[in-house]
mmCIF file of C-alpha atoms in Angstrom:
data_model
loop_
_atom_site.group_PDB
_atom_site.id
_atom_site.type_symbol
_atom_site.label_atom_id
_atom_site.label_comp_id
_atom_site.label_asym_id
_atom_site.label_seq_id
_atom_site.Cartn_x
_atom_site.Cartn_y
_atom_site.Cartn_z
ATOM 1 C CA MET A 1308 48.689 208.840 20.624
ATOM 2 C CA LYS A 1309 50.716 211.987 22.767
ATOM 3 C CA LYS A 1310 47.748 214.403 21.816
ATOM 4 C CA ASP A 1311 45.128 211.999 22.809
ATOM 5 C CA ILE A 1312 46.540 211.381 26.265
ATOM 6 C CA TYR A 1313 46.976 215.020 26.905
ATOM 7 C CA ILE A 1314 43.147 215.788 25.731
ATOM 8 C CA LEU A 1315 42.152 212.835 28.233
ATOM 9 C CA LYS A 1316 44.261 213.539 30.925
ATOM 10 C CA LYS A 1317 43.062 217.686 31.001
ATOM 11 C CA GLN A 1318 39.340 215.962 31.309
ATOM 12 C CA PHE A 1319 40.498 213.806 34.103
ATOM 13 C CA PHE A 1320 41.862 216.369 35.920
ATOM 14 C CA GLU A 1321 38.768 218.306 35.279
ATOM 15 C CA LEU A 1322 36.628 216.197 36.744
ATOM 16 C CA ALA A 1323 39.041 215.252 39.645
ATOM 17 C CA ASP A 1324 37.535 217.454 41.909
ATOM 18 C CA GLN A 1325 33.913 216.247 41.464
ATOM 19 C CA TYR A 1326 35.218 213.149 42.030
ATOM 20 C CA GLU A 1327 36.674 214.122 45.303
ATOM 21 C CA LYS A 1328 33.869 216.165 46.932
ATOM 22 C CA LEU A 1329 31.145 213.171 45.746
ATOM 23 C CA ALA A 1330 33.409 210.811 47.607
ATOM 24 C CA THR A 1331 33.536 213.218 50.680
ATOM 25 C CA ASN A 1332 30.104 213.783 51.027
ATOM 26 C CA LEU A 1333 29.230 209.970 50.221
ATOM 27 C CA VAL A 1334 31.521 208.613 53.114
ATOM 28 C CA GLU A 1335 29.798 211.664 55.472
ATOM 29 C CA ALA A 1336 26.434 210.421 54.339
ATOM 30 C CA LEU A 1337 27.162 206.606 54.852
ATOM 31 C CA LYS A 1338 28.573 207.397 58.256
ATOM 32 C CA ILE A 1339 24.992 208.953 59.119
ATOM 33 C CA LEU A 1340 23.215 206.113 57.257
ATOM 34 C CA LEU A 1341 24.979 203.633 59.337
ATOM 35 C CA SER A 1342 24.906 205.348 62.368
ATOM 36 C CA GLU A 1343 21.052 205.226 62.563
ATOM 37 C CA ILE A 1344 20.709 201.901 61.931
ATOM 38 C CA ASN A 1345 23.137 201.117 64.434
ATOM 39 C CA VAL A 1346 25.446 199.445 62.277
ATOM 40 C CA GLY A 1347 29.230 200.043 63.924
ATOM 41 C CA TYR A 1348 32.157 200.026 61.025
ATOM 42 C CA LEU A 1349 36.026 200.238 61.795
ATOM 43 C CA THR A 1350 36.350 202.439 58.691
ATOM 44 C CA ILE A 1351 34.830 204.443 55.640
ATOM 45 C CA ASP A 1352 37.372 205.716 53.279
ATOM 46 C CA TYR A 1353 37.725 206.737 50.077
ATOM 47 C CA ARG A 1354 40.212 206.965 47.197
ATOM 48 C CA ILE A 1355 40.116 208.736 43.771
ATOM 49 C CA LYS A 1356 42.054 206.637 40.970
ATOM 50 C CA SER A 1357 44.882 208.168 39.683
ATOM 51 C CA PHE A 1358 45.406 209.072 36.154
ATOM 52 C CA ASP A 1359 48.419 206.849 35.544
ATOM 53 C CA SER A 1360 45.841 203.941 36.709
ATOM 54 C CA PHE A 1361 43.147 205.499 34.853
ATOM 55 C CA LEU A 1362 45.345 205.248 32.007
ATOM 56 C CA LYS A 1363 46.450 201.698 32.381
ATOM 57 C CA LYS A 1364 42.888 200.422 32.940
ATOM 58 C CA ILE A 1365 42.023 202.063 29.326
ATOM 59 C CA GLU A 1366 44.726 200.191 27.685
ATOM 60 C CA ARG A 1367 44.240 196.823 28.959
ATOM 61 C CA LYS A 1368 40.005 196.986 28.275
ATOM 62 C CA LYS A 1369 40.477 198.540 25.267
ATOM 63 C CA PHE A 1370 37.915 201.104 26.329
ATOM 64 C CA ASP A 1371 36.745 203.719 23.887
ATOM 65 C CA SER A 1372 34.515 205.801 26.159
ATOM 66 C CA PRO A 1373 36.063 205.649 29.585
ATOM 67 C CA PHE A 1374 34.634 208.333 31.575
ATOM 68 C CA GLU A 1375 31.782 206.008 31.039
ATOM 69 C CA GLN A 1376 33.063 202.836 31.102
ATOM 70 C CA ILE A 1377 35.325 203.047 34.193
ATOM 71 C CA GLU A 1378 33.238 203.158 37.092
ATOM 72 C CA ASP A 1379 35.588 202.970 39.958
ATOM 73 C CA ILE A 1380 37.391 206.399 39.267
ATOM 74 C CA CYS A 1381 36.066 207.488 42.841
ATOM 75 C CA GLY A 1382 36.031 204.268 44.978
ATOM 76 C CA ILE A 1383 34.595 203.675 48.663
ATOM 77 C CA ARG A 1384 35.327 201.251 51.232
ATOM 78 C CA ILE A 1385 33.437 200.561 53.708
ATOM 79 C CA ILE A 1386 35.260 197.514 56.748
ATOM 80 C CA CYS A 1387 33.059 196.416 59.352
ATOM 81 C CA TYR A 1388 32.877 193.907 62.030
ATOM 82 C CA TYR A 1389 30.666 191.200 61.553
ATOM 83 C CA ARG A 1390 29.596 189.265 58.469
ATOM 84 C CA SER A 1391 25.814 190.021 59.397
ATOM 85 C CA ASP A 1392 26.257 193.529 58.932
ATOM 86 C CA ILE A 1393 27.366 193.209 55.342
ATOM 87 C CA GLU A 1394 23.799 192.453 54.453
ATOM 88 C CA LYS A 1395 22.475 195.411 56.581
ATOM 89 C CA ILE A 1396 24.651 197.703 54.743
ATOM 90 C CA CYS A 1397 23.814 196.082 51.111
ATOM 91 C CA GLU A 1398 20.368 196.623 52.132
ATOM 92 C CA ILE A 1399 20.918 200.877 53.097
ATOM 93 C CA ILE A 1400 22.885 201.246 49.957
ATOM 94 C CA SER A 1401 20.363 199.272 47.847
ATOM 95 C CA LYS A 1402 17.379 201.587 49.673
ATOM 96 C CA GLU A 1403 19.563 205.109 49.369
ATOM 97 C CA PHE A 1404 21.196 204.976 46.527
ATOM 98 C CA GLN A 1405 20.661 204.211 42.665
ATOM 99 C CA VAL A 1406 22.082 201.188 41.883
ATOM 100 C CA LEU A 1407 23.476 200.399 38.688
ATOM 101 C CA GLU A 1408 25.556 197.058 39.380
ATOM 102 C CA SER A 1409 25.673 194.560 42.835
ATOM 103 C CA GLU A 1410 27.851 191.442 42.715
ATOM 104 C CA ASP A 1411 28.878 189.451 45.930
ATOM 105 C CA LYS A 1412 32.614 188.293 44.844
ATOM 106 C CA GLU A 1413 32.252 185.397 47.317
ATOM 107 C CA GLU A 1414 29.543 184.025 45.239
ATOM 108 C CA LEU A 1415 31.958 183.347 43.011
ATOM 109 C CA LEU A 1416 33.799 181.146 44.420
ATOM 110 C CA ASP A 1417 33.872 177.484 43.857
ATOM 111 C CA GLU A 1418 33.436 175.516 47.112
ATOM 112 C CA ASN A 1419 37.183 174.482 47.062
ATOM 113 C CA GLU A 1420 37.951 177.687 45.843
ATOM 114 C CA PHE A 1421 39.452 180.309 48.194
ATOM 115 C CA GLY A 1422 40.264 184.440 47.176
ATOM 116 C CA TYR A 1423 39.006 187.693 47.595
ATOM 117 C CA ARG A 1424 36.007 188.032 49.470
ATOM 118 C CA SER A 1425 33.663 191.532 48.980
ATOM 119 C CA HIS A 1426 30.599 192.674 48.004
ATOM 120 C CA HIS A 1427 30.724 195.822 45.608
ATOM 121 C CA PHE A 1428 28.218 198.160 44.295
ATOM 122 C CA ILE A 1429 28.410 200.730 41.522
ATOM 123 C CA VAL A 1430 26.001 203.524 42.258
ATOM 124 C CA LYS A 1431 24.885 206.997 41.425
ATOM 125 C CA VAL A 1432 23.173 209.694 43.541
ATOM 126 C CA LYS A 1433 19.237 209.598 43.454
ATOM 127 C CA ASP A 1434 17.862 212.158 41.779
ATOM 128 C CA GLU A 1435 16.183 213.534 45.050
ATOM 129 C CA TRP A 1436 19.396 213.828 46.398
ATOM 130 C CA LEU A 1437 20.391 216.074 43.484
ATOM 131 C CA SER A 1438 18.144 218.974 44.268
ATOM 132 C CA THR A 1439 20.621 219.609 47.574
ATOM 133 C CA PRO A 1440 23.768 221.997 47.349
ATOM 134 C CA ASN A 1441 26.189 219.221 48.122
ATOM 135 C CA TYR A 1442 24.784 217.034 45.694
ATOM 136 C CA ARG A 1443 23.605 218.707 42.281
ATOM 137 C CA ASP A 1444 26.625 218.414 40.297
ATOM 138 C CA PHE A 1445 26.919 214.835 40.730
ATOM 139 C CA GLY A 1446 24.155 213.553 38.289
ATOM 140 C CA LYS A 1447 26.458 212.034 36.130
ATOM 141 C CA LEU A 1448 29.154 210.423 38.428
ATOM 142 C CA LYS A 1449 29.630 206.846 39.276
ATOM 143 C CA ALA A 1450 30.987 205.453 42.640
ATOM 144 C CA GLU A 1451 32.190 201.824 43.650
ATOM 145 C CA VAL A 1452 31.379 200.955 47.049
ATOM 146 C CA GLN A 1453 33.515 198.064 48.496
ATOM 147 C CA ILE A 1454 31.786 196.241 51.845
ATOM 148 C CA ARG A 1455 33.873 193.600 53.696
ATOM 149 C CA THR A 1456 34.590 192.597 57.380
ATOM 150 C CA ASN A 1457 38.044 193.438 58.836
ATOM 151 C CA LEU A 1458 39.195 189.779 58.475
ATOM 152 C CA MET A 1459 38.162 189.794 54.461
ATOM 153 C CA HIS A 1460 40.291 192.803 54.628
ATOM 154 C CA THR A 1461 43.320 191.468 55.846
ATOM 155 C CA TRP A 1462 43.036 188.729 53.321
ATOM 156 C CA ALA A 1463 42.623 191.180 50.412
ATOM 157 C CA GLU A 1464 45.246 193.203 51.903
ATOM 158 C CA ILE A 1465 47.972 190.736 52.010
ATOM 159 C CA GLU A 1466 46.886 188.732 48.877
ATOM 160 C CA HIS A 1467 47.662 192.241 47.168
ATOM 161 C CA LYS A 1468 51.209 192.745 49.289
ATOM 162 C CA LEU A 1469 52.259 188.926 47.848
ATOM 163 C CA GLU A 1470 51.260 190.098 44.576
ATOM 164 C CA TYR A 1471 48.757 187.213 43.607
ATOM 165 C CA LYS A 1472 45.877 188.380 41.694
ATOM 166 C CA LYS A 1473 43.655 184.921 41.148
ATOM 167 C CA ASP A 1474 43.920 181.737 42.195
ATOM 168 C CA ASP A 1475 45.509 180.852 38.838
ATOM 169 C CA ASP A 1476 48.727 182.704 39.552
ATOM 170 C CA ILE A 1477 49.622 181.037 42.815
ATOM 171 C CA PRO A 1478 52.221 178.543 42.533
ATOM 172 C CA MET A 1479 51.116 175.052 43.492
ATOM 173 C CA LYS A 1480 53.754 174.537 46.335
ATOM 174 C CA PHE A 1481 51.825 177.550 48.246
ATOM 175 C CA LYS A 1482 48.253 176.511 47.258
ATOM 176 C CA ARG A 1483 47.590 174.222 50.166
ATOM 177 C CA LYS A 1484 49.163 177.413 52.611
ATOM 178 C CA PHE A 1485 46.719 179.620 51.205
ATOM 179 C CA SER A 1486 43.628 177.815 51.120
ATOM 180 C CA ARG A 1487 44.395 176.664 54.688
ATOM 181 C CA ILE A 1488 44.640 180.654 55.706
ATOM 182 C CA SER A 1489 41.570 181.608 53.618
ATOM 183 C CA ALA A 1490 39.618 178.621 55.544
ATOM 184 C CA MET A 1491 41.045 179.898 59.370
ATOM 185 C CA LEU A 1492 40.316 183.669 58.372
ATOM 186 C CA GLU A 1493 36.467 182.881 57.210
ATOM 187 C CA GLU A 1494 35.904 180.429 59.944
ATOM 188 C CA ALA A 1495 37.202 183.167 62.312
ATOM 189 C CA ASP A 1496 34.440 185.754 60.544
ATOM 190 C CA GLU A 1497 31.684 182.677 61.402
ATOM 191 C CA GLN A 1498 32.993 182.318 65.045
ATOM 192 C CA PHE A 1499 32.956 186.146 66.034
ATOM 193 C CA GLU A 1500 29.418 186.254 64.316
ATOM 194 C CA GLU A 1501 28.154 183.584 67.102
ATOM 195 C CA LEU A 1502 30.063 184.826 69.719
ATOM 196 C CA ARG A 1503 27.976 188.203 69.420
ATOM 197 C CA ALA A 1504 24.889 186.077 69.154
ATOM 198 C CA GLU A 1505 25.610 184.424 72.051
ATOM 199 C CA ILE A 1506 26.726 187.127 74.238
ATOM 200 C CA SER A 1507 23.880 188.978 73.192
ATOM 201 C CA LYS A 1508 21.492 186.330 74.206
ATOM 202 C CA TYR A 1509 23.430 185.652 77.597
ATOM 203 C CA ARG A 1510 22.514 189.635 78.379
ATOM 204 C CA GLN A 1511 18.978 189.626 77.078
ATOM 205 C CA GLU A 1512 18.835 186.723 79.583
ATOM 206 C CA MET A 1513 20.595 187.853 82.602
ATOM 207 C CA LEU A 1514 18.559 191.548 81.776
ATOM 208 C CA SER A 1515 14.883 189.142 81.666
ATOM 209 C CA ASN A 1516 16.230 187.556 85.110
ATOM 210 C CA VAL A 1517 16.853 191.297 86.739
ATOM 211 C CA MET A 1518 13.156 192.176 85.392
ATOM 212 C CA ASP A 1519 11.681 189.152 86.849
ATOM 213 C CA GLU A 1520 13.359 189.245 90.137
ATOM 214 C CA ASN A 1521 13.639 193.097 90.844
ATOM 215 C CA PHE A 1522 17.418 192.695 90.248
ATOM 216 C CA ASN A 1523 17.889 190.364 93.245
ATOM 217 C CA SER A 1524 19.247 187.246 91.509
ATOM 218 C CA MET A 1525 22.313 189.792 90.627
ATOM 219 C CA GLU A 1526 23.169 191.036 94.042
ATOM 220 C CA ASN A 1527 26.229 189.126 94.672
ATOM 221 C CA ASP A 1528 27.587 189.232 91.141
ATOM 222 C CA GLN A 1529 30.856 190.861 90.758
ATOM 223 C CA ILE A 1530 31.323 193.888 87.968
ATOM 224 C CA ASN A 1531 32.617 193.352 84.410
ATOM 225 C CA MET A 1532 31.312 194.075 80.989
ATOM 226 C CA ASP A 1533 28.150 192.341 81.165
ATOM 227 C CA THR A 1534 27.012 192.461 84.515
ATOM 228 C CA ILE A 1535 27.286 196.605 84.120
ATOM 229 C CA GLN A 1536 25.662 196.784 80.933
ATOM 230 C CA VAL A 1537 23.001 194.755 82.178
ATOM 231 C CA PHE A 1538 22.712 197.225 85.210
ATOM 232 C CA MET A 1539 22.626 200.144 83.280
ATOM 233 C CA ASP A 1540 20.451 198.691 80.718
ATOM 234 C CA TYR A 1541 17.990 198.439 83.909
ATOM 235 C CA PHE A 1542 17.794 201.604 85.370
ATOM 236 C CA PHE A 1543 18.850 203.750 82.888
ATOM 237 C CA GLN A 1544 17.493 202.689 79.480
ATOM 238 C CA GLY A 1545 17.088 205.725 77.473
ATOM 239 C CA GLN A 1546 20.361 206.633 77.485
ATOM 240 C CA GLU A 1547 23.214 205.931 75.012
ATOM 241 C CA LYS A 1548 25.913 203.407 75.337
ATOM 242 C CA ASN A 1549 29.594 203.965 75.023
ATOM 243 C CA THR A 1550 31.663 200.880 75.484
ATOM 244 C CA ARG A 1551 34.818 202.728 75.605
ATOM 245 C CA LEU A 1552 33.945 204.853 78.470
ATOM 246 C CA THR A 1553 32.196 201.912 79.870
ATOM 247 C CA SER A 1554 35.476 199.692 79.972
ATOM 248 C CA GLU A 1555 37.442 202.309 81.424
ATOM 249 C CA LEU A 1556 34.904 202.241 84.406
ATOM 250 C CA VAL A 1557 35.036 198.741 85.068
ATOM 251 C CA SER A 1558 38.596 198.686 85.168
ATOM 252 C CA GLU A 1559 38.238 201.196 88.246
ATOM 253 C CA LEU A 1560 35.638 199.243 89.597
ATOM 254 C CA LYS A 1561 37.210 195.664 89.994
ATOM 255 C CA GLN A 1562 40.023 197.475 91.822
ATOM 256 C CA LEU A 1563 37.801 198.685 94.732
ATOM 257 C CA GLN A 1564 36.159 194.724 94.383
ATOM 258 C CA LEU A 1565 32.487 196.455 94.220
ATOM 259 C CA SER A 1566 29.654 194.258 93.742
ATOM 260 C CA ILE A 1567 26.551 194.894 91.679
ATOM 261 C CA GLY A 1568 25.029 194.746 95.071
ATOM 262 C CA ASP A 1569 26.739 197.862 95.938
ATOM 263 C CA LEU A 1570 26.268 199.733 92.478
ATOM 264 C CA LYS A 1571 22.100 198.803 93.312
ATOM 265 C CA GLU A 1572 22.502 200.275 96.798
ATOM 266 C CA TYR A 1573 24.112 203.650 95.243
ATOM 267 C CA TYR A 1574 21.016 204.045 92.741
ATOM 268 C CA ASP A 1575 19.088 203.885 95.776
ATOM 269 C CA MET A 1576 20.825 206.672 97.485
ATOM 270 C CA CYS A 1577 20.840 209.413 94.989
ATOM 271 C CA ASN A 1578 18.365 208.093 91.838
ATOM 272 C CA GLN A 1579 16.268 211.162 92.550
ATOM 273 C CA TYR A 1580 19.113 213.815 91.998
ATOM 274 C CA LEU A 1581 20.415 211.862 88.662
ATOM 275 C CA GLU A 1582 18.315 213.517 86.438
ATOM 276 C CA ALA A 1583 18.922 216.518 87.995
ATOM 277 C CA VAL A 1584 22.942 216.494 87.720
ATOM 278 C CA GLU A 1585 22.362 215.548 84.104
ATOM 279 C CA PHE A 1586 19.750 218.616 83.357
ATOM 280 C CA ASP A 1587 22.252 220.856 85.191
ATOM 281 C CA THR A 1588 25.292 219.373 83.212
ATOM 282 C CA LEU A 1589 23.853 219.693 79.670
ATOM 283 C CA GLN A 1590 23.219 223.204 80.906
ATOM 284 C CA HIS A 1591 26.564 223.963 81.551
ATOM 285 C CA PHE A 1592 28.251 222.472 78.616
ATOM 286 C CA ASP A 1593 27.849 223.196 75.352
ATOM 287 C CA ASP A 1594 25.508 221.277 72.482
ATOM 288 C CA ASN A 1595 27.933 218.926 71.592
ATOM 289 C CA TYR A 1596 28.925 217.406 75.211
ATOM 290 C CA LYS A 1597 27.105 213.961 75.272
ATOM 291 C CA TRP A 1598 25.389 212.443 78.303
ATOM 292 C CA TYR A 1599 25.688 208.417 78.176
ATOM 293 C CA GLN A 1600 24.293 205.743 80.163
ATOM 294 C CA VAL A 1601 28.072 205.116 81.715
ATOM 295 C CA SER A 1602 28.030 209.163 82.912
ATOM 296 C CA SER A 1603 24.949 208.432 84.980
ATOM 297 C CA LEU A 1604 26.919 205.512 86.691
ATOM 298 C CA ARG A 1605 30.180 207.378 87.425
ATOM 299 C CA THR A 1606 28.160 210.172 88.411
ATOM 300 C CA MET A 1607 26.349 207.900 91.195
ATOM 301 C CA LEU A 1608 29.711 206.541 92.640
ATOM 302 C CA GLU A 1609 30.881 210.222 92.918
ATOM 303 C CA LEU A 1610 27.811 211.280 94.985
ATOM 304 C CA CYS A 1611 27.420 208.073 97.294
ATOM 305 C CA SER A 1612 30.992 206.089 97.148
ATOM 306 C CA LYS A 1613 33.441 207.544 99.428
ATOM 307 C CA GLU A 1614 36.174 204.366 98.542
ATOM 308 C CA TYR A 1615 35.285 205.392 94.869
ATOM 309 C CA TYR A 1616 35.988 209.311 94.661
ATOM 310 C CA GLU A 1617 38.732 209.084 97.269
ATOM 311 C CA LYS A 1618 40.963 206.777 95.317
ATOM 312 C CA PHE A 1619 39.665 208.145 91.369
ATOM 313 C CA GLY A 1620 38.979 211.538 92.334
ATOM 314 C CA ILE A 1621 35.371 213.529 90.358
ATOM 315 C CA ARG A 1622 35.893 215.070 87.137
ATOM 316 C CA LYS A 1623 37.193 217.919 86.690
ATOM 317 C CA ASP A 1624 34.300 219.465 84.766
ATOM 318 C CA MET A 1625 32.015 218.088 87.099
ATOM 319 C CA LYS A 1626 33.434 218.924 90.636
ATOM 320 C CA GLU A 1627 31.005 222.095 91.332
ATOM 321 C CA ILE A 1628 28.096 220.361 90.319
ATOM 322 C CA ILE A 1629 28.830 216.834 92.159
ATOM 323 C CA LYS A 1630 29.695 219.349 94.902
ATOM 324 C CA LYS A 1631 25.802 221.260 95.036
ATOM 325 C CA TYR A 1632 24.509 217.846 94.986
ATOM 326 C CA ARG A 1633 26.479 216.091 97.748
ATOM 327 C CA THR A 1634 25.431 218.924 99.924
ATOM 328 C CA LEU A 1635 21.801 218.380 99.097
ATOM 329 C CA MET A 1636 22.159 214.868 99.722
ATOM 330 C CA LYS A 1637 23.486 215.409 103.292
ATOM 331 C CA GLN A 1638 20.936 217.870 103.991
ATOM 332 C CA ALA A 1639 17.977 215.692 102.652
ATOM 333 C CA GLU A 1640 20.180 213.143 105.286
ATOM 334 C CA ARG A 1641 19.909 215.149 108.196
ATOM 335 C CA GLU A 1642 16.057 216.411 107.672
ATOM 336 C CA SER A 1643 14.900 212.936 107.296
ATOM 337 C CA LYS A 1644 16.924 211.610 110.570
ATOM 338 C CA SER A 1645 15.066 215.178 112.689
ATOM 339 C CA ALA A 1646 12.088 213.946 111.158
ATOM 340 C CA GLU A 1647 12.292 210.270 112.573
ATOM 341 C CA GLN A 1648 13.550 211.769 115.829
ATOM 342 C CA ALA A 1649 10.869 214.006 116.091
ATOM 343 C CA ASN A 1650 8.189 210.824 115.695
#
């Protein structure tokens, strides 16, 4: 028996490095794939099963070909924010990988049951990927991919900490409380989904009104995340969003008590220079520098709003560029006044 375990252990650790490489490559690929379809996620991480856990599973399941029968030596977990994103992630996995098994754990629960909710895949790398250097050694390796929302993950982790593996393990005196918590988390998942849809509809309606009325409908609106996003979607349509940076700027603007009408006025003052500022900035920095919608908005404020740049200053790495274009704007203003006087 000891000899068998020694041989098994030797085989396991010979494969461990390959599973580690498989995991890191799959995680990187999944991040790229989800980014391409604009699906946000909290984390995409992995774990390689320990040899002790591997051995226990062999003994428990009575496996005689463990490296073929145990399919979760490499485990990848995707934690997303919304239930509807699970479906999108499932679609991309089905499209991009060779799927050996697919199981929705929630479908296994009866209507009156509570418990673990997650979607599980057993996958292999597609044959066409095996020709690339990163994947050529992974043809026989499998990985388990778990997909769940943040709230599903919360339930799974706490349930695990309380050491109840399944419904039957829970004493009757605690079952009602477990059931209530599970129902609350499930409802919260649904409520967040509805809230996202309502916010998206609200912003779209606001943007449609702006398009119809040439921004007159928002002139007096106060600044918040929604009005700012609509403003940027209207004026900086082709640029990438960045929620974190936008939130930071909204906090600054609220201190100045500016309205959307004020921002529209600044835009009219410097619109003709914004593209040139972006070009100069991207030429100045390396290829990793990114220009977002909020970059254009902040540039607009630094060029036009005296109260903004007196209170918050100008971005350190942008000072020379902003100074250059403020000088050009003042020069153009003087020339315009001279032309008016001449007429």
